[in-house]
Amino acid sequence: MEKLLLGVLLLTFLSEGMTQKDLRGKVFIFPKESNKAHVSLIPRVKKPLKSFTLCLKASTDLTRSYSLFSYSTRSTDNELLLFVNKVGEYKLYIGNTGVTFKVSLSPYASIHLCVSWKSASGIAELRVNGKPVGRKRLRKGYSLGAEASIILGHEQHSFGGRFDAKQSFVGKIWDVSLWDHVVPLKNMCSSCYNGNILNWRALTYKARGYVVVKPKL
C-alpha cells in the first residue's frame, strides 16, 4: 500500500510538470539575473526536521548577496535559508533567526558547502571545501516545518514566491542533498549526494524561467 501511494504521488508530481532524474554529472545553470528563474525541489519524505545535513556545490562570479538554498513554510519564510552576504560570508537562517560564518575564499572558485544542525544541542556547523569553518548556537529546541517550499536560485520572501532579482543566483549549482539527521561532516566525501530527503541521484524538481540542465564541464 505504501509503495502504491508513493507511486500515485510521483505520478501527480510528474503530471504537474515535475521531473524525476538521476542528475549525477549534471548542473543547474542560472544564466542571468532574474526575478523568475528558479528550481523547485520536491522532498522524498515530508516530515518535521529536528536535525539536518545540507550539502551542495556551486560556482558563481557574483560579488553581491544571493540565496543558495531556500526552505520556506507558510508560517516562516526563512525556515531554513543558506544565504551569501558577500564572497566568503555565509548566513544560515533557521526559523527566521540567523548566524554568520566567515571564511577566506577566492572570489570565482567553485565551492562545496555542507551545513548541519541539531535541535537538541542547537549547534550548527559549516564546512567549506571539506574544511571546518566553525560552530554556532542557533534555535535550540526548534523544529523545521514539514510542509515546505524548497527552492534553488532565489530567497523566498513569501511561501513559494516574492523573489528579488537583486538576490537571485547566477551561476551553477549541483550535487544538492539533504538528510534528516546530522552526517559527520568530517567524513563527508566530495561526491556524496544520496540524502534521504533530497537525493541528487533521484531528484524530483521543476525548473521555472531561464534555467538550463547541462553536463558538468
PDB file of C-alpha atoms in Angstrom:
ATOM      1  CA  MET A   1       0.000   0.000   0.000  1.00  0.00           C
ATOM      2  CA  GLU A   2       2.835   2.420   0.898  1.00  0.00           C
ATOM      3  CA  LYS A   3       4.554   1.793  -2.454  1.00  0.00           C
ATOM      4  CA  LEU A   4       1.241   2.365  -4.247  1.00  0.00           C
ATOM      5  CA  LEU A   5       0.734   5.707  -2.500  1.00  0.00           C
ATOM      6  CA  LEU A   6       4.288   6.778  -3.351  1.00  0.00           C
ATOM      7  CA  GLY A   7       3.623   5.862  -6.966  1.00  0.00           C
ATOM      8  CA  VAL A   8       0.428   7.917  -7.037  1.00  0.00           C
ATOM      9  CA  LEU A   9       2.226  10.897  -5.525  1.00  0.00           C
ATOM     10  CA  LEU A  10       5.035  10.622  -8.064  1.00  0.00           C
ATOM     11  CA  LEU A  11       2.545  10.497 -10.946  1.00  0.00           C
ATOM     12  CA  THR A  12       0.837  13.588  -9.523  1.00  0.00           C
ATOM     13  CA  PHE A  13       4.148  15.466  -9.411  1.00  0.00           C
ATOM     14  CA  LEU A  14       5.013  14.432 -12.968  1.00  0.00           C
ATOM     15  CA  SER A  15       1.582  15.458 -14.233  1.00  0.00           C
ATOM     16  CA  GLU A  16       2.180  18.916 -12.765  1.00  0.00           C
ATOM     17  CA  GLY A  17       5.397  19.315 -14.753  1.00  0.00           C
ATOM     18  CA  MET A  18       7.732  17.825 -12.190  1.00  0.00           C
ATOM     19  CA  THR A  19      10.646  15.715 -13.406  1.00  0.00           C
ATOM     20  CA  GLN A  20      12.499  12.987 -11.551  1.00  0.00           C
ATOM     21  CA  LYS A  21      16.028  12.341 -12.784  1.00  0.00           C
ATOM     22  CA  ASP A  22      19.416  10.993 -11.814  1.00  0.00           C
ATOM     23  CA  LEU A  23      21.458  14.184 -12.072  1.00  0.00           C
ATOM     24  CA  ARG A  24      24.898  12.736 -11.458  1.00  0.00           C
ATOM     25  CA  GLY A  25      27.342  14.679 -13.616  1.00  0.00           C
ATOM     26  CA  LYS A  26      24.755  17.425 -14.304  1.00  0.00           C
ATOM     27  CA  VAL A  27      24.392  21.006 -13.109  1.00  0.00           C
ATOM     28  CA  PHE A  28      21.604  23.562 -12.914  1.00  0.00           C
ATOM     29  CA  ILE A  29      22.746  26.674 -14.786  1.00  0.00           C
ATOM     30  CA  PHE A  30      21.179  30.034 -13.920  1.00  0.00           C
ATOM     31  CA  PRO A  31      22.498  32.165 -16.812  1.00  0.00           C
ATOM     32  CA  LYS A  32      21.400  35.649 -15.809  1.00  0.00           C
ATOM     33  CA  GLU A  33      19.901  37.814 -13.084  1.00  0.00           C
ATOM     34  CA  SER A  34      16.154  37.283 -12.906  1.00  0.00           C
ATOM     35  CA  ASN A  35      13.122  37.644 -10.667  1.00  0.00           C
ATOM     36  CA  LYS A  36      11.638  34.404 -12.043  1.00  0.00           C
ATOM     37  CA  ALA A  37      14.304  31.754 -12.746  1.00  0.00           C
ATOM     38  CA  HIS A  38      14.396  29.100 -10.028  1.00  0.00           C
ATOM     39  CA  VAL A  39      14.188  25.361  -9.393  1.00  0.00           C
ATOM     40  CA  SER A  40      11.537  23.881  -7.068  1.00  0.00           C
ATOM     41  CA  LEU A  41      12.608  20.678  -5.309  1.00  0.00           C
ATOM     42  CA  ILE A  42      10.204  18.036  -4.005  1.00  0.00           C
ATOM     43  CA  PRO A  43      11.431  16.136  -0.912  1.00  0.00           C
ATOM     44  CA  ARG A  44      11.330  12.345  -0.910  1.00  0.00           C
ATOM     45  CA  VAL A  45       9.794  12.478   2.583  1.00  0.00           C
ATOM     46  CA  LYS A  46       7.786  15.272   4.206  1.00  0.00           C
ATOM     47  CA  LYS A  47       8.392  15.428   7.938  1.00  0.00           C
ATOM     48  CA  PRO A  48       9.340  17.946  10.636  1.00  0.00           C
ATOM     49  CA  LEU A  49      13.121  18.213  10.898  1.00  0.00           C
ATOM     50  CA  LYS A  50      14.761  18.299  14.319  1.00  0.00           C
ATOM     51  CA  SER A  51      18.154  17.916  12.683  1.00  0.00           C
ATOM     52  CA  PHE A  52      19.558  18.001   9.166  1.00  0.00           C
ATOM     53  CA  THR A  53      22.625  17.986   6.968  1.00  0.00           C
ATOM     54  CA  LEU A  54      22.578  20.000   3.748  1.00  0.00           C
ATOM     55  CA  CYS A  55      25.308  19.758   1.109  1.00  0.00           C
ATOM     56  CA  LEU A  56      25.643  21.406  -2.276  1.00  0.00           C
ATOM     57  CA  LYS A  57      28.226  22.669  -4.740  1.00  0.00           C
ATOM     58  CA  ALA A  58      28.136  25.996  -6.537  1.00  0.00           C
ATOM     59  CA  SER A  59      30.108  28.207  -8.863  1.00  0.00           C
ATOM     60  CA  THR A  60      29.459  31.898  -9.476  1.00  0.00           C
ATOM     61  CA  ASP A  61      31.239  35.177 -10.178  1.00  0.00           C
ATOM     62  CA  LEU A  62      28.725  37.207  -8.156  1.00  0.00           C
ATOM     63  CA  THR A  63      30.093  39.587  -5.538  1.00  0.00           C
ATOM     64  CA  ARG A  64      26.671  40.796  -4.328  1.00  0.00           C
ATOM     65  CA  SER A  65      24.359  38.907  -1.975  1.00  0.00           C
ATOM     66  CA  TYR A  66      22.369  35.881  -3.186  1.00  0.00           C
ATOM     67  CA  SER A  67      20.477  32.817  -1.980  1.00  0.00           C
ATOM     68  CA  LEU A  68      21.794  29.272  -2.398  1.00  0.00           C
ATOM     69  CA  PHE A  69      19.032  27.222  -0.732  1.00  0.00           C
ATOM     70  CA  SER A  70      15.628  28.397   0.479  1.00  0.00           C
ATOM     71  CA  TYR A  71      13.255  26.210   2.547  1.00  0.00           C
ATOM     72  CA  SER A  72      10.091  28.109   3.395  1.00  0.00           C
ATOM     73  CA  THR A  73       6.859  27.196   5.196  1.00  0.00           C
ATOM     74  CA  ARG A  74       3.565  29.082   5.150  1.00  0.00           C
ATOM     75  CA  SER A  75       4.263  30.478   8.616  1.00  0.00           C
ATOM     76  CA  THR A  76       8.021  31.091   8.328  1.00  0.00           C
ATOM     77  CA  ASP A  77       9.736  32.486   5.215  1.00  0.00           C
ATOM     78  CA  ASN A  78      13.269  31.604   6.264  1.00  0.00           C
ATOM     79  CA  GLU A  79      12.568  28.257   7.894  1.00  0.00           C
ATOM     80  CA  LEU A  80      15.939  27.140   6.509  1.00  0.00           C
ATOM     81  CA  LEU A  81      17.957  29.507   4.353  1.00  0.00           C
ATOM     82  CA  LEU A  82      21.577  29.332   3.209  1.00  0.00           C
ATOM     83  CA  PHE A  83      22.447  32.840   2.056  1.00  0.00           C
ATOM     84  CA  VAL A  84      25.628  34.545   0.876  1.00  0.00           C
ATOM     85  CA  ASN A  85      26.070  38.143   2.043  1.00  0.00           C
ATOM     86  CA  LYS A  86      29.296  38.594   0.058  1.00  0.00           C
ATOM     87  CA  VAL A  87      32.275  36.497  -1.009  1.00  0.00           C
ATOM     88  CA  GLY A  88      33.292  34.322   1.947  1.00  0.00           C
ATOM     89  CA  GLU A  89      30.420  35.379   4.235  1.00  0.00           C
ATOM     90  CA  TYR A  90      27.617  32.832   4.656  1.00  0.00           C
ATOM     91  CA  LYS A  91      24.460  33.286   6.683  1.00  0.00           C
ATOM     92  CA  LEU A  92      22.409  30.341   7.924  1.00  0.00           C
ATOM     93  CA  TYR A  93      18.819  31.010   8.998  1.00  0.00           C
ATOM     94  CA  ILE A  94      16.656  28.595  10.940  1.00  0.00           C
ATOM     95  CA  GLY A  95      13.187  29.734  11.944  1.00  0.00           C
ATOM     96  CA  ASN A  96      13.935  33.315  10.762  1.00  0.00           C
ATOM     97  CA  THR A  97      16.971  33.553  13.070  1.00  0.00           C
ATOM     98  CA  GLY A  98      20.419  33.718  11.509  1.00  0.00           C
ATOM     99  CA  VAL A  99      24.097  33.246  12.290  1.00  0.00           C
ATOM    100  CA  THR A 100      27.056  34.256  10.120  1.00  0.00           C
ATOM    101  CA  PHE A 101      30.095  32.216   9.140  1.00  0.00           C
ATOM    102  CA  LYS A 102      33.166  33.807   7.541  1.00  0.00           C
ATOM    103  CA  VAL A 103      35.856  32.084   5.514  1.00  0.00           C
ATOM    104  CA  SER A 104      38.658  33.243   3.219  1.00  0.00           C
ATOM    105  CA  LEU A 105      37.832  32.258  -0.370  1.00  0.00           C
ATOM    106  CA  SER A 106      38.915  33.060  -3.905  1.00  0.00           C
ATOM    107  CA  PRO A 107      36.073  35.068  -5.489  1.00  0.00           C
ATOM    108  CA  TYR A 108      35.472  32.831  -8.527  1.00  0.00           C
ATOM    109  CA  ALA A 109      36.342  29.361  -7.241  1.00  0.00           C
ATOM    110  CA  SER A 110      33.798  26.522  -7.096  1.00  0.00           C
ATOM    111  CA  ILE A 111      32.676  25.746  -3.529  1.00  0.00           C
ATOM    112  CA  HIS A 112      31.463  22.624  -1.751  1.00  0.00           C
ATOM    113  CA  LEU A 113      29.271  23.571   1.215  1.00  0.00           C
ATOM    114  CA  CYS A 114      27.970  21.290   3.953  1.00  0.00           C
ATOM    115  CA  VAL A 115      25.987  22.572   6.905  1.00  0.00           C
ATOM    116  CA  SER A 116      24.495  20.549   9.741  1.00  0.00           C
ATOM    117  CA  TRP A 117      22.244  21.426  12.676  1.00  0.00           C
ATOM    118  CA  LYS A 118      20.715  19.554  15.598  1.00  0.00           C
ATOM    119  CA  SER A 119      17.770  20.868  17.580  1.00  0.00           C
ATOM    120  CA  ALA A 120      18.733  19.090  20.812  1.00  0.00           C
ATOM    121  CA  SER A 121      22.052  20.933  21.058  1.00  0.00           C
ATOM    122  CA  GLY A 122      21.242  23.967  18.898  1.00  0.00           C
ATOM    123  CA  ILE A 123      24.661  23.621  17.261  1.00  0.00           C
ATOM    124  CA  ALA A 124      25.080  24.492  13.591  1.00  0.00           C
ATOM    125  CA  GLU A 125      28.314  23.553  11.846  1.00  0.00           C
ATOM    126  CA  LEU A 126      29.588  24.669   8.429  1.00  0.00           C
ATOM    127  CA  ARG A 127      32.288  23.119   6.276  1.00  0.00           C
ATOM    128  CA  VAL A 128      33.557  24.697   3.070  1.00  0.00           C
ATOM    129  CA  ASN A 129      35.531  22.563   0.631  1.00  0.00           C
ATOM    130  CA  GLY A 130      35.855  19.909   3.318  1.00  0.00           C
ATOM    131  CA  LYS A 131      37.356  22.256   5.920  1.00  0.00           C
ATOM    132  CA  PRO A 132      35.567  23.270   9.147  1.00  0.00           C
ATOM    133  CA  VAL A 133      34.582  26.925   9.306  1.00  0.00           C
ATOM    134  CA  GLY A 134      33.035  26.931  12.754  1.00  0.00           C
ATOM    135  CA  ARG A 135      30.137  26.051  15.023  1.00  0.00           C
ATOM    136  CA  LYS A 136      27.385  28.438  16.132  1.00  0.00           C
ATOM    137  CA  ARG A 137      24.434  28.139  18.510  1.00  0.00           C
ATOM    138  CA  LEU A 138      21.116  28.514  16.703  1.00  0.00           C
ATOM    139  CA  ARG A 139      17.463  27.845  17.642  1.00  0.00           C
ATOM    140  CA  LYS A 140      17.954  25.138  20.258  1.00  0.00           C
ATOM    141  CA  GLY A 141      14.761  23.087  20.646  1.00  0.00           C
ATOM    142  CA  TYR A 142      13.295  24.263  17.328  1.00  0.00           C
ATOM    143  CA  SER A 143      11.708  22.011  14.670  1.00  0.00           C
ATOM    144  CA  LEU A 144      11.517  22.807  10.950  1.00  0.00           C
ATOM    145  CA  GLY A 145       8.020  22.530   9.489  1.00  0.00           C
ATOM    146  CA  ALA A 146       7.182  19.568   7.247  1.00  0.00           C
ATOM    147  CA  GLU A 147       5.104  21.307   4.550  1.00  0.00           C
ATOM    148  CA  ALA A 148       7.808  23.303   2.821  1.00  0.00           C
ATOM    149  CA  SER A 149       8.531  25.007  -0.480  1.00  0.00           C
ATOM    150  CA  ILE A 150      12.182  24.280  -1.350  1.00  0.00           C
ATOM    151  CA  ILE A 151      13.815  26.492  -3.960  1.00  0.00           C
ATOM    152  CA  LEU A 152      17.233  26.908  -5.564  1.00  0.00           C
ATOM    153  CA  GLY A 153      18.169  30.225  -7.165  1.00  0.00           C
ATOM    154  CA  HIS A 154      16.113  32.618  -5.055  1.00  0.00           C
ATOM    155  CA  GLU A 155      15.228  33.524  -1.478  1.00  0.00           C
ATOM    156  CA  GLN A 156      11.501  33.208  -0.811  1.00  0.00           C
ATOM    157  CA  HIS A 157      10.019  36.318   0.764  1.00  0.00           C
ATOM    158  CA  SER A 158       6.697  34.516   0.945  1.00  0.00           C
ATOM    159  CA  PHE A 159       5.777  30.862   0.539  1.00  0.00           C
ATOM    160  CA  GLY A 160       6.942  29.898  -2.977  1.00  0.00           C
ATOM    161  CA  GLY A 161       7.496  33.420  -4.256  1.00  0.00           C
ATOM    162  CA  ARG A 162       8.094  37.176  -3.930  1.00  0.00           C
ATOM    163  CA  PHE A 163      11.547  36.953  -5.473  1.00  0.00           C
ATOM    164  CA  ASP A 164      14.033  39.831  -5.652  1.00  0.00           C
ATOM    165  CA  ALA A 165      16.161  39.869  -8.826  1.00  0.00           C
ATOM    166  CA  LYS A 166      18.973  41.572  -6.905  1.00  0.00           C
ATOM    167  CA  GLN A 167      19.243  38.485  -4.662  1.00  0.00           C
ATOM    168  CA  SER A 168      18.958  35.935  -7.473  1.00  0.00           C
ATOM    169  CA  PHE A 169      21.675  33.364  -8.021  1.00  0.00           C
ATOM    170  CA  VAL A 170      23.663  33.491 -11.277  1.00  0.00           C
ATOM    171  CA  GLY A 171      25.962  30.559 -11.972  1.00  0.00           C
ATOM    172  CA  LYS A 172      25.873  26.771 -11.474  1.00  0.00           C
ATOM    173  CA  ILE A 173      24.524  24.599  -8.628  1.00  0.00           C
ATOM    174  CA  TRP A 174      24.898  20.820  -8.397  1.00  0.00           C
ATOM    175  CA  ASP A 175      25.159  17.798  -6.045  1.00  0.00           C
ATOM    176  CA  VAL A 176      22.372  19.037  -3.733  1.00  0.00           C
ATOM    177  CA  SER A 177      21.495  16.635  -0.902  1.00  0.00           C
ATOM    178  CA  LEU A 178      19.523  16.935   2.316  1.00  0.00           C
ATOM    179  CA  TRP A 179      19.408  14.412   5.173  1.00  0.00           C
ATOM    180  CA  ASP A 180      17.057  14.322   8.185  1.00  0.00           C
ATOM    181  CA  HIS A 181      19.971  13.757  10.571  1.00  0.00           C
ATOM    182  CA  VAL A 182      23.477  15.014  11.227  1.00  0.00           C
ATOM    183  CA  VAL A 183      26.014  13.373   8.949  1.00  0.00           C
ATOM    184  CA  PRO A 184      29.538  13.611  10.418  1.00  0.00           C
ATOM    185  CA  LEU A 185      30.866  16.337   8.158  1.00  0.00           C
ATOM    186  CA  LYS A 186      34.476  15.313   8.738  1.00  0.00           C
ATOM    187  CA  ASN A 187      33.587  12.050   6.972  1.00  0.00           C
ATOM    188  CA  MET A 188      31.664  13.695   4.136  1.00  0.00           C
ATOM    189  CA  CYS A 189      33.198  12.781   0.800  1.00  0.00           C
ATOM    190  CA  SER A 190      33.299  15.284  -2.043  1.00  0.00           C
ATOM    191  CA  SER A 191      30.906  13.241  -4.205  1.00  0.00           C
ATOM    192  CA  CYS A 192      28.249  12.085  -1.712  1.00  0.00           C
ATOM    193  CA  TYR A 193      24.779  13.103  -2.854  1.00  0.00           C
ATOM    194  CA  ASN A 194      22.409  10.442  -1.555  1.00  0.00           C
ATOM    195  CA  GLY A 195      20.400  12.306   1.065  1.00  0.00           C
ATOM    196  CA  ASN A 196      17.170  10.695   2.241  1.00  0.00           C
ATOM    197  CA  ILE A 197      15.177  13.956   1.941  1.00  0.00           C
ATOM    198  CA  LEU A 198      16.771  15.299  -1.269  1.00  0.00           C
ATOM    199  CA  ASN A 199      18.852  12.922  -3.373  1.00  0.00           C
ATOM    200  CA  TRP A 200      20.767  14.156  -6.437  1.00  0.00           C
ATOM    201  CA  ARG A 201      20.592  10.649  -7.912  1.00  0.00           C
ATOM    202  CA  ALA A 202      16.771  10.676  -7.851  1.00  0.00           C
ATOM    203  CA  LEU A 203      15.775  14.330  -7.716  1.00  0.00           C
ATOM    204  CA  THR A 204      12.175  15.398  -8.306  1.00  0.00           C
ATOM    205  CA  TYR A 205      12.143  19.008  -9.455  1.00  0.00           C
ATOM    206  CA  LYS A 206      10.629  21.637 -11.705  1.00  0.00           C
ATOM    207  CA  ALA A 207      12.708  24.358 -13.364  1.00  0.00           C
ATOM    208  CA  ARG A 208      10.909  27.637 -13.981  1.00  0.00           C
ATOM    209  CA  GLY A 209      12.136  30.533 -16.101  1.00  0.00           C
ATOM    210  CA  TYR A 210      15.588  30.596 -17.687  1.00  0.00           C
ATOM    211  CA  VAL A 211      17.264  27.583 -16.033  1.00  0.00           C
ATOM    212  CA  VAL A 212      19.251  25.020 -18.017  1.00  0.00           C
ATOM    213  CA  VAL A 213      20.354  21.485 -17.064  1.00  0.00           C
ATOM    214  CA  LYS A 214      23.699  20.549 -18.630  1.00  0.00           C
ATOM    215  CA  PRO A 215      26.566  18.091 -18.078  1.00  0.00           C
ATOM    216  CA  LYS A 216      29.201  19.490 -15.738  1.00  0.00           C
ATOM    217  CA  LEU A 217      32.339  20.583 -17.587  1.00  0.00           C
TER     218      LEU A 217
END
